[in-house]
Amino acid sequence: DIIFGKADGIARINTSKQHFNEVETLLNLIKVSLNDVDIPLYRDTILDYKPYDLTVDFIGICLQDPNKVKYKIKLEGLTDKFEELTYETRKKSFPKLKDGEYTFIIYAANNDGLWTSNPVKFKLSIKKPFWKGYIFYVLLVLCLVVLFIFLIIHVNFFYLFLFCEISSLVTT
């Protein structure tokens, strides 16, 4: 027991009746959107290349004290560190994602700081642009070789033409 003196008497707190909240926060993704268009949450998403703005809306429910819910979020593939957010922030944006593999991971803590044991995850893949693929480099080398051969042939014809003109001038 803890006893405190107050202006109007004594306050007594029975610490044996104080309980730690062992119930994990219920955590859920509400909405995921790319460039302000909602995408389905039931499967991993593979997208063609272009810059995307990712926005994730989420909620953690703690019935004992909803105002003390905290979040840890990370977008693997963009950052290595978790960012802590308070209950007031239930939306996170990641602007201008480039090609690559991304995994959004979120944990939530209840009013007593008990973190969820299983995070909520969402995977997202943005394909490489065509100019980052090996086929593009093969075609580029092939075009350069064809251009080089064309230039050699063109220069040889030019010199042949000059030789013919000079020899015809010399003979006349």
Steps between C-alpha positions, in 0.01 A plus 500: 500500500605857429367778719502869399415803706257745339363838608167346589621169642692187408496305173579132496583299187480125514773392252389138511188604307701676227516274194721513196302501176604171338262534206678588178369786294283393207679632194364531149570673171199706401608608154805496275512739206745569221478841335166550679350177359408227751653158443379164637650389831451126462806434283848625429512756222729510195500822300648623174765766524413861576540716811238416760381682811404238760256588779405252773210553744506280811338467841590339830220431745562495875179504701658599833654827379484570125694826540815316606534276194841536333620373164836394355510502122760431236506467123770242431675579176483872577621520861663271754369669814160493663320829553286540812162670468231591753130415493430833325691389190320220321615575148848490349608610152808399307543726195664413167589134545736370234539148365571230758355269761322659797341357814290722725525378861303638794487414870267651761532533878216513751468745789758309709755480218438136400590474129318268260690175456404467133530810285266583215690484170430601144731425205539717194724453195568760234653355186824635354467740208599357163827698491623318813455155345769293331301482173527878467880483533523217245291701254705813569828318429348345187389844375845644569666215307262551204567876509876442511482260203281749310753779563791283384316408180394862443857629549635228267251599228590864549872425454424276204298780342785746565751257354289457185459877461870564545598222262256629237646852538851364471423301183341793324 
